[in-house]
Short mmCIF file of C-alpha atoms and ligand atoms in Angstrom, two decimals:
data_model
loop_
_atom_site.label_atom_id
_atom_site.label_comp_id
_atom_site.label_asym_id
_atom_site.label_seq_id
_atom_site.Cartn_x
_atom_site.Cartn_y
_atom_site.Cartn_z
CA MET A 188 -49.75 -30.05 9.25
CA LYS A 189 -48.85 -30.05 12.98
CA LYS A 190 -51.80 -29.94 15.38
CA ILE A 191 -51.85 -28.62 18.93
CA PHE A 192 -53.77 -31.57 20.24
CA GLU A 193 -51.83 -34.51 18.89
CA GLU A 194 -49.30 -36.69 20.62
CA TYR A 195 -45.66 -35.67 20.25
CA LYS A 196 -42.78 -38.17 20.47
CA PHE A 197 -39.28 -37.08 21.43
CA LYS A 198 -36.44 -38.76 19.61
CA HIS A 199 -35.53 -40.99 22.56
CA GLY A 200 -39.11 -42.26 22.77
CA LYS A 201 -40.94 -40.15 25.40
CA VAL A 202 -44.49 -39.47 24.28
CA ILE A 203 -46.43 -36.50 25.48
CA GLN A 204 -50.20 -36.06 25.00
CA ASN A 205 -50.07 -32.79 23.04
CA ARG A 206 -47.84 -29.85 22.01
CA LEU A 207 -48.69 -27.62 24.98
CA VAL A 208 -45.98 -26.91 27.57
CA LEU A 209 -46.31 -25.09 30.80
CA ALA A 210 -43.40 -22.59 30.66
CA PRO A 211 -40.97 -22.71 33.55
CA MET A 212 -42.14 -20.19 36.16
CA THR A 213 -40.56 -19.39 39.48
CA THR A 214 -43.16 -19.44 42.34
CA TYR A 215 -41.23 -17.75 45.20
CA SER A 216 -43.25 -20.16 47.38
CA SER A 217 -41.20 -23.07 48.58
CA ASN A 218 -40.99 -23.91 52.25
CA LEU A 219 -38.30 -22.00 54.14
CA ASP A 220 -36.01 -25.09 53.90
CA LEU A 221 -36.44 -24.80 50.10
CA THR A 222 -38.52 -27.99 49.81
CA LEU A 223 -41.71 -27.96 47.82
CA SER A 224 -44.62 -26.41 49.72
CA LYS A 225 -48.20 -27.80 49.73
CA ALA A 226 -49.35 -24.66 47.80
CA GLU A 227 -46.82 -25.38 45.10
CA GLU A 228 -47.77 -29.03 44.97
CA ARG A 229 -51.45 -28.06 44.41
CA TYR A 230 -50.47 -25.45 41.81
CA TYR A 231 -48.37 -27.87 39.72
CA HIS A 232 -51.03 -30.54 39.93
CA SER A 233 -53.71 -28.17 38.68
CA ARG A 234 -51.56 -26.66 35.93
CA ALA A 235 -50.53 -30.09 34.59
CA LYS A 236 -54.07 -30.76 33.47
CA GLY A 237 -54.30 -30.87 29.72
CA MET A 238 -50.60 -30.06 29.22
CA GLY A 239 -48.23 -32.22 27.21
CA MET A 240 -45.46 -31.34 29.56
CA VAL A 241 -44.74 -29.07 32.54
CA ILE A 242 -41.36 -27.48 33.01
CA THR A 243 -40.85 -26.65 36.66
CA ALA A 244 -39.58 -23.39 38.16
CA ALA A 245 -35.89 -22.79 38.03
CA THR A 246 -34.46 -25.18 40.59
CA ALA A 247 -31.18 -24.33 42.28
CA VAL A 248 -28.42 -26.91 41.82
CA ASN A 249 -26.38 -25.83 44.82
CA LYS A 250 -26.46 -23.32 47.69
CA ASN A 251 -24.81 -20.51 45.70
CA ALA A 252 -27.13 -21.12 42.79
CA GLN A 253 -30.14 -19.69 44.58
CA ALA A 254 -31.32 -16.51 42.85
CA PHE A 255 -34.68 -15.81 44.53
CA GLU A 256 -36.23 -16.21 47.96
CA ARG A 257 -38.09 -19.51 48.50
CA GLN A 258 -36.75 -21.13 45.31
CA ILE A 259 -36.92 -24.87 45.31
CA SER A 260 -33.67 -26.75 45.50
CA ALA A 261 -32.12 -29.89 44.00
CA ARG A 262 -28.77 -29.38 45.76
CA ASP A 263 -28.43 -32.82 47.30
CA VAL A 264 -30.15 -36.02 48.16
CA ARG A 265 -31.95 -34.41 51.14
CA TYR A 266 -34.28 -32.82 48.46
CA LYS A 267 -35.20 -36.14 46.83
CA ASP A 268 -38.55 -36.51 48.57
CA SER A 269 -39.46 -32.87 47.81
CA LEU A 270 -38.60 -33.50 44.11
CA LYS A 271 -40.52 -36.76 44.08
CA ARG A 272 -43.64 -34.94 45.29
CA LEU A 273 -43.09 -32.37 42.50
CA ALA A 274 -42.72 -35.00 39.81
CA THR A 275 -45.80 -36.90 41.10
CA ALA A 276 -47.95 -33.77 41.31
CA ILE A 277 -47.32 -33.13 37.61
CA LYS A 278 -47.38 -36.70 36.28
CA SER A 279 -50.50 -37.71 38.19
CA ASN A 280 -52.44 -35.18 36.09
CA GLY A 281 -51.25 -36.48 32.77
CA ALA A 282 -48.26 -34.23 31.83
CA ALA A 283 -44.60 -35.18 31.49
CA ALA A 284 -42.50 -33.55 34.28
CA ILE A 285 -39.36 -31.65 33.38
CA LEU A 286 -37.15 -30.21 36.11
CA GLN A 287 -35.52 -26.96 35.17
CA LEU A 288 -31.92 -26.84 36.57
CA HIS A 289 -30.59 -23.42 37.43
CA HIS A 290 -27.74 -21.41 38.75
CA GLY A 291 -28.34 -17.64 39.02
CA GLY A 292 -24.72 -16.49 39.06
CA ARG A 293 -24.32 -12.74 39.23
CA MET A 294 -28.11 -12.23 39.05
CA ASN A 295 -28.72 -13.69 42.49
CA MET A 296 -30.63 -11.42 44.81
CA PRO A 297 -28.17 -10.26 47.53
CA GLY A 298 -29.05 -10.94 51.15
CA LEU A 299 -30.92 -14.23 50.64
CA TYR A 300 -28.95 -15.98 53.39
CA PRO A 301 -25.88 -15.27 55.61
CA ASN A 302 -22.41 -15.47 53.97
CA GLN A 303 -23.94 -15.58 50.49
CA ASP A 304 -21.26 -16.05 47.84
CA ILE A 305 -22.35 -14.47 44.55
CA VAL A 306 -20.25 -15.84 41.78
CA SER A 307 -20.00 -15.58 37.95
CA ALA A 308 -17.70 -16.20 35.03
CA SER A 309 -15.89 -12.93 35.78
CA SER A 310 -16.09 -10.11 38.32
CA VAL A 311 -18.40 -7.96 36.20
CA LYS A 312 -21.56 -6.56 37.74
CA ALA A 313 -24.80 -7.04 35.91
CA ASN A 314 -26.63 -3.89 34.73
CA ARG A 315 -29.24 -4.16 37.44
CA ASP A 316 -29.81 -1.77 40.34
CA TYR A 317 -29.75 -4.53 42.92
CA ALA A 318 -26.74 -6.41 41.50
CA VAL A 319 -23.35 -6.70 43.18
CA VAL A 320 -19.92 -7.35 41.77
CA PRO A 321 -19.66 -11.16 41.67
CA ARG A 322 -16.60 -13.19 42.56
CA GLU A 323 -14.90 -14.79 39.58
CA LEU A 324 -15.04 -18.59 39.78
CA LYS A 325 -11.77 -20.53 39.86
CA THR A 326 -11.41 -23.08 37.06
CA SER A 327 -11.77 -25.94 39.54
CA GLU A 328 -14.99 -24.35 40.84
CA VAL A 329 -16.44 -24.29 37.32
CA TYR A 330 -15.99 -28.04 37.22
CA ASP A 331 -17.62 -28.33 40.71
CA ILE A 332 -20.67 -26.49 39.41
CA ILE A 333 -20.86 -28.84 36.41
CA ASP A 334 -20.79 -31.67 38.99
CA ASP A 335 -23.68 -29.98 40.86
CA PHE A 336 -25.74 -29.88 37.69
CA THR A 337 -24.97 -33.52 36.93
CA ASN A 338 -25.84 -34.55 40.52
CA ALA A 339 -29.10 -32.67 40.22
CA CYS A 340 -29.80 -34.51 36.95
CA ARG A 341 -29.21 -37.80 38.71
CA LEU A 342 -31.53 -36.75 41.46
CA ALA A 343 -34.20 -35.81 38.90
CA ILE A 344 -34.05 -39.33 37.42
CA ALA A 345 -34.21 -40.85 40.92
CA ALA A 346 -37.19 -38.63 41.83
CA GLY A 347 -39.17 -39.85 38.75
CA PHE A 348 -38.89 -36.86 36.45
CA ASP A 349 -39.27 -37.44 32.67
CA GLY A 350 -36.50 -35.02 31.95
CA ILE A 351 -34.53 -31.92 32.75
CA GLU A 352 -34.14 -28.55 31.14
CA LEU A 353 -30.82 -26.73 31.51
CA HIS A 354 -31.58 -23.09 32.13
CA GLY A 355 -29.21 -21.30 29.83
CA ALA A 356 -31.54 -18.26 29.35
CA ASN A 357 -32.67 -15.05 30.98
CA THR A 358 -29.15 -13.79 31.96
CA TYR A 359 -28.32 -16.56 34.46
CA LEU A 360 -24.98 -18.34 34.96
CA LEU A 361 -24.90 -20.50 31.77
CA GLN A 362 -25.63 -17.43 29.71
CA GLN A 363 -23.06 -15.45 31.71
CA PHE A 364 -20.38 -17.85 30.57
CA PHE A 365 -21.47 -17.52 26.93
CA SER A 366 -21.78 -13.68 27.05
CA PRO A 367 -18.80 -11.43 26.20
CA HIS A 368 -20.29 -8.96 28.71
CA SER A 369 -19.91 -11.24 31.74
CA ASN A 370 -17.14 -13.56 30.61
CA HIS A 371 -13.61 -12.06 30.51
CA ARG A 372 -11.88 -15.24 31.51
CA THR A 373 -8.45 -16.25 30.20
CA ASP A 374 -8.64 -19.97 31.01
CA GLU A 375 -10.25 -22.71 28.98
CA PHE A 376 -13.76 -21.23 29.69
CA GLY A 377 -13.20 -17.78 28.14
CA GLY A 378 -11.80 -15.97 25.22
CA SER A 379 -13.13 -17.03 21.83
CA ARG A 380 -16.77 -17.77 21.22
CA GLU A 381 -15.97 -21.45 21.25
CA LYS A 382 -14.27 -21.21 24.63
CA ARG A 383 -17.17 -19.15 26.02
CA ALA A 384 -19.47 -22.04 24.98
CA LYS A 385 -17.27 -24.64 26.62
CA PHE A 386 -19.10 -24.55 30.00
CA ILE A 387 -22.37 -25.28 28.19
CA MET A 388 -21.01 -27.94 25.90
CA THR A 389 -19.19 -29.70 28.77
CA LEU A 390 -22.32 -29.64 30.86
CA VAL A 391 -24.46 -31.04 28.08
CA ASP A 392 -21.95 -33.89 27.53
CA ARG A 393 -21.92 -34.63 31.24
CA VAL A 394 -25.76 -34.82 31.65
CA LEU A 395 -25.87 -37.07 28.60
CA GLN A 396 -23.33 -39.25 30.37
CA VAL A 397 -25.57 -39.35 33.49
CA LYS A 398 -28.45 -40.46 31.34
CA ARG A 399 -26.36 -43.32 29.95
CA ASP A 400 -25.01 -44.31 33.34
CA GLU A 401 -28.51 -44.52 34.76
CA ASN A 402 -29.92 -46.35 31.74
CA ALA A 403 -32.61 -43.60 31.52
CA ASP A 404 -33.04 -44.12 27.79
CA ASP A 405 -36.07 -41.95 27.14
CA PHE A 406 -35.18 -39.29 29.75
CA VAL A 407 -35.63 -35.92 28.02
CA ILE A 408 -32.79 -33.37 28.05
CA GLY A 409 -33.65 -29.82 26.88
CA TYR A 410 -31.69 -26.58 26.72
CA ARG A 411 -33.21 -23.10 27.12
CA PHE A 412 -31.44 -20.05 25.81
CA SER A 413 -31.97 -16.28 25.26
CA PRO A 414 -30.95 -15.32 21.72
CA GLU A 415 -29.78 -11.77 22.37
CA GLU A 416 -28.59 -9.36 24.99
CA ILE A 417 -28.93 -5.60 25.13
CA GLU A 418 -25.49 -5.19 26.74
CA GLU A 419 -22.53 -3.95 24.78
CA PRO A 420 -20.68 -6.18 24.23
CA GLY A 421 -23.25 -8.92 24.56
CA ILE A 422 -24.75 -11.96 22.86
CA ARG A 423 -25.88 -11.34 19.30
CA MET A 424 -27.82 -13.54 16.88
CA GLU A 425 -24.57 -14.62 15.29
CA ASP A 426 -23.42 -16.08 18.62
CA THR A 427 -26.75 -17.75 19.15
CA LEU A 428 -26.78 -19.33 15.68
CA TYR A 429 -23.34 -20.80 16.48
CA LEU A 430 -24.61 -22.06 19.85
CA VAL A 431 -27.74 -23.72 18.48
CA ASN A 432 -25.77 -25.30 15.70
CA GLU A 433 -23.37 -26.83 18.23
CA LEU A 434 -26.24 -27.94 20.50
CA ALA A 435 -28.08 -29.51 17.56
CA LYS A 436 -25.08 -31.80 17.12
CA LYS A 437 -25.55 -33.21 20.65
CA ASP A 438 -27.92 -36.10 21.40
CA ILE A 439 -30.30 -33.83 23.43
CA ASP A 440 -34.10 -33.74 22.92
CA TYR A 441 -35.09 -30.12 22.45
CA LEU A 442 -34.12 -26.48 22.38
CA HIS A 443 -36.33 -23.80 24.03
CA VAL A 444 -35.85 -20.27 22.89
CA SER A 445 -36.79 -17.69 25.54
CA LEU A 446 -38.53 -14.74 23.84
CA GLY A 447 -40.96 -12.17 25.02
CA ASN A 448 -42.91 -12.71 21.79
CA TYR A 449 -42.92 -15.87 19.63
CA LYS A 450 -42.75 -13.59 16.52
CA ALA A 451 -39.87 -11.45 17.73
CA THR A 452 -37.23 -10.20 15.34
CA SER A 453 -33.70 -9.25 16.31
CA ILE A 454 -33.21 -6.16 18.49
CA HIS A 455 -29.84 -5.47 16.78
CA ASP A 456 -30.04 -6.81 13.17
CA LYS A 457 -32.46 -4.85 11.05
CA ASP A 458 -33.40 -7.82 8.94
CA ASN A 459 -37.06 -8.21 9.82
CA VAL A 460 -36.74 -12.03 9.83
CA LEU A 461 -38.23 -13.88 12.73
CA ILE A 462 -35.66 -15.05 15.28
CA ALA A 463 -37.48 -18.40 15.19
CA THR A 464 -36.99 -18.72 11.41
CA ARG A 465 -33.30 -17.94 11.66
CA ILE A 466 -32.85 -20.59 14.34
CA LEU A 467 -35.00 -23.09 12.55
CA ASN A 468 -32.92 -22.60 9.35
CA VAL A 469 -29.78 -23.42 11.23
CA ILE A 470 -31.07 -26.42 13.15
CA SER A 471 -32.68 -27.71 10.00
CA ARG A 472 -34.88 -30.31 11.67
CA ARG A 473 -32.09 -31.88 13.68
CA ILE A 474 -33.79 -31.04 17.01
CA PRO A 475 -37.24 -29.71 17.96
CA LEU A 476 -37.69 -26.12 19.01
CA ILE A 477 -40.09 -24.94 21.71
CA GLY A 478 -41.53 -21.42 21.27
CA VAL A 479 -42.83 -19.05 23.96
CA GLY A 480 -43.94 -15.47 24.48
CA ASN A 481 -47.45 -14.01 24.21
CA LEU A 482 -48.97 -17.33 23.14
CA GLU A 483 -52.45 -16.91 24.53
CA SER A 484 -55.00 -18.12 21.94
CA ARG A 485 -55.62 -21.02 19.64
CA ASP A 486 -54.91 -18.86 16.59
CA GLN A 487 -51.54 -17.82 17.95
CA LEU A 488 -50.62 -21.33 18.90
CA GLU A 489 -51.53 -22.63 15.38
CA GLU A 490 -49.53 -19.76 13.89
CA ALA A 491 -46.54 -20.74 16.03
CA LEU A 492 -46.68 -24.33 14.75
CA GLU A 493 -46.91 -22.97 11.23
CA ILE A 494 -43.85 -20.80 11.70
CA GLY A 495 -42.07 -24.08 12.53
CA TYR A 496 -42.05 -24.40 16.35
CA ASP A 497 -42.62 -28.01 17.39
CA LEU A 498 -43.95 -27.31 20.85
CA THR A 499 -45.46 -24.19 22.46
CA SER A 500 -44.97 -22.93 26.02
CA LEU A 501 -47.65 -21.03 27.89
CA GLY A 502 -46.63 -18.64 30.69
CA LEU A 503 -48.88 -15.98 32.12
CA ILE A 504 -52.02 -17.20 30.44
CA ALA A 505 -51.61 -20.56 32.19
CA LEU A 506 -51.14 -18.76 35.54
CA ALA A 507 -54.29 -16.71 35.06
CA ASP A 508 -56.48 -19.58 33.80
CA LYS A 509 -55.95 -23.05 35.10
CA ASN A 510 -58.28 -24.43 32.39
CA VAL A 511 -56.32 -22.91 29.57
CA SER A 512 -55.77 -26.23 27.67
CA ALA A 513 -59.47 -27.18 27.75
CA LYS A 514 -60.52 -23.66 26.73
CA ILE A 515 -58.13 -23.68 23.74
CA LYS A 516 -59.31 -27.13 22.76
CA ASN A 517 -62.95 -25.98 22.84
CA ASN A 518 -62.20 -22.73 21.00
CA GLN A 519 -62.95 -20.66 24.05
CA THR A 520 -61.00 -17.58 25.16
CA PRO A 521 -58.86 -18.21 28.28
CA SER A 522 -59.41 -15.73 31.13
CA LYS A 523 -56.90 -13.02 31.75
CA VAL A 524 -58.23 -12.19 35.17
CA PHE A 525 -56.03 -13.17 38.14
CA THR A 526 -58.12 -13.90 41.17
CA LYS A 527 -57.19 -15.16 44.60
CA ASN A 528 -58.88 -18.37 43.40
CA SER A 529 -56.63 -18.81 40.38
CA GLY A 530 -54.96 -21.54 42.39
CA LEU A 531 -51.62 -19.79 42.59
CA PRO A 532 -49.42 -19.97 45.67
CA ALA A 533 -50.03 -16.63 47.49
CA PRO A 534 -46.42 -15.28 47.10
CA LEU A 535 -46.62 -15.87 43.37
CA TYR A 536 -49.99 -14.13 43.10
CA GLU A 537 -48.70 -11.16 45.16
CA ARG A 538 -45.47 -10.98 43.10
CA ILE A 539 -47.34 -10.89 39.78
CA LYS A 540 -49.67 -8.20 41.14
CA THR A 541 -46.65 -5.88 41.66
CA TRP A 542 -45.87 -6.07 37.95
CA GLY A 543 -49.02 -3.98 37.33
CA LYS A 544 -48.65 -1.94 34.15
CA GLY A 545 -46.60 -4.50 32.19
CA LEU A 546 -49.39 -6.98 32.55
CA GLU A 547 -52.21 -4.53 32.06
CA SER A 548 -50.81 -3.66 28.60
CA ARG A 549 -51.32 -7.32 27.72
CA GLY A 550 -54.91 -7.26 28.98
CA TYR A 551 -54.35 -8.93 32.34
CA THR A 552 -56.35 -7.67 35.33
CA PHE A 553 -56.60 -8.50 39.05
CA GLU A 554 -59.59 -9.28 41.18
C1 LIG B 824 -43.90 -15.49 37.26
C2 LIG B 824 -42.87 -15.90 36.24
C3 LIG B 824 -41.76 -16.59 36.61
C4 LIG B 824 -40.85 -17.07 35.66
N1 LIG B 824 -39.81 -17.86 36.01
C5 LIG B 824 -39.02 -18.43 35.09
C6 LIG B 824 -38.11 -19.49 35.42
O1 LIG B 824 -38.06 -19.95 36.57
N2 LIG B 824 -37.37 -20.01 34.42
C7 LIG B 824 -37.46 -19.56 33.10
O2 LIG B 824 -36.73 -20.07 32.22
N3 LIG B 824 -38.34 -18.61 32.74
C8 LIG B 824 -39.14 -18.05 33.69
N4 LIG B 824 -40.11 -17.17 33.31
C9 LIG B 824 -40.29 -16.80 31.86
C10 LIG B 824 -41.36 -17.73 31.31
O3 LIG B 824 -40.97 -19.09 31.21
C11 LIG B 824 -41.81 -17.30 29.86
O4 LIG B 824 -40.71 -17.35 29.03
C12 LIG B 824 -42.40 -15.86 29.84
O5 LIG B 824 -43.34 -15.68 30.86
C13 LIG B 824 -43.00 -15.50 28.47
O6 LIG B 824 -44.16 -16.27 28.18
P1 LIG B 824 -45.65 -15.65 28.38
O7 LIG B 824 -45.69 -14.51 27.42
O8 LIG B 824 -46.56 -16.77 27.90
O9 LIG B 824 -45.85 -15.31 29.79
C14 LIG B 824 -41.04 -16.71 34.28
C15 LIG B 824 -42.17 -15.90 33.92
C16 LIG B 824 -43.10 -15.58 34.83
C17 LIG B 824 -44.33 -14.77 34.45
#
C-alpha cells in the first residue's frame, strides 16, 4: 500500500522525501522586471517545508508568453540568477524544485505591457469577457516558441532545478493547440487529433533532447493537462485518453492531471467513472500520475493514493496553512483561515481574497 510519508523515486532516479507536492500557483508578486521578489522567495522557502516537491508558479518562456501581471520569467539568460534564487529557496528546505514552463496564448491578460502581441494556434477568441481575438502564429513562429520552451528548460537545469513541468493545462497555449475550439490550423500543427497534438509531442521530444545534451540524467520532466473543456467543439475524454497514451510512450517522468476535484467524473460522458481511473487504465503503470483538487486532509490524501494516484498536489490548503505537511503527518486538521501572517506575498493574499464566495463554499475564511 502506498503511504503519503514515504520516499518516492522517479524513473530516472530523482528521490523525493514524500508524496506531497505543492501545486503550481501563480503569485502575481514578482518584481516589476519579472524577477523573483523577496516576498516570493520567502513564500517558496516556507511552503517547501515537509513537501516532496514544489512546482513553481507558471513561468513565462518568452515575452509574449506572459499571461498575468508580475509573473516570473524564464525568457532568457538574464533571468538565471532569479531562477537560481527560486530553486535554492525550495531546495534549501528539503523539497525538489520543479519549474513550471508556460505560455498563456490567447488567455493572456490584455494591456500587460506596450505593443503586447497576443497569439494562439488560430484567431479564435476565448470565451472570456476580457479576451481579445489572438493573432494566429505562423508555422515558423510555432517552432520559435518550441525553442523558447527548450531554452527555458536549459536555463532551469543551469539554475539548479530538479525538473520542469510543461504547463499543458488550464486553457493555455499548449492546450489551445490540442483543442478543436482554438486550433483551426491547416498546416502540420492542425487538422486531425494527431496533428493537433504535434506541438505537444514535438515539445516533449525537444526537452528530452535538452536533458540528454546537458547530461542531466535524473532531471524530472512532467506534463500537466486538463482532461476536458466546456467549449463546443472542445477537448473531450476521448482526446485526453489519446494524449496520455501518447505521452506515456515518451521518456518523461510524470503526468499531472488538473482537476477541481481529485474524484471528478466527466462533465460530458455520463459514465460515473472517475477521470483518474480512466486515465490510469490507459497509462497502465507506464508513468506516474499526480492528482490534485480539494485534497485537504489525511483521509482524502490516502483515498487519492488508493484510487491510484502516485503523488498528490496541494493547492489552497497549502496557501492557507504553511504547516500543512506536519499537520497531516500528525493527524491534525490544517487551518483554512487566511491571515496576513499566512506568509503569502501581499498581492497573492489580496487576489485570493477577491475570490470570496468560491472559497467560502470550501470552508476558507479570511482574517
Ligand atoms: C492562487 C492560485 C494560482 C494558481 N496558479 C496556477 C499556475 O500557475 N499553474 C497551474 O498549473 N495551476 C495553477 N493553479 C491551480 C492549482 O495548481 C490547483 O490545480 C488548484 O488550485 C486545485 O487544487 P486545490 O483544490 O488544492 O486548490 C492555481 C491555483 C491557485 C489557487
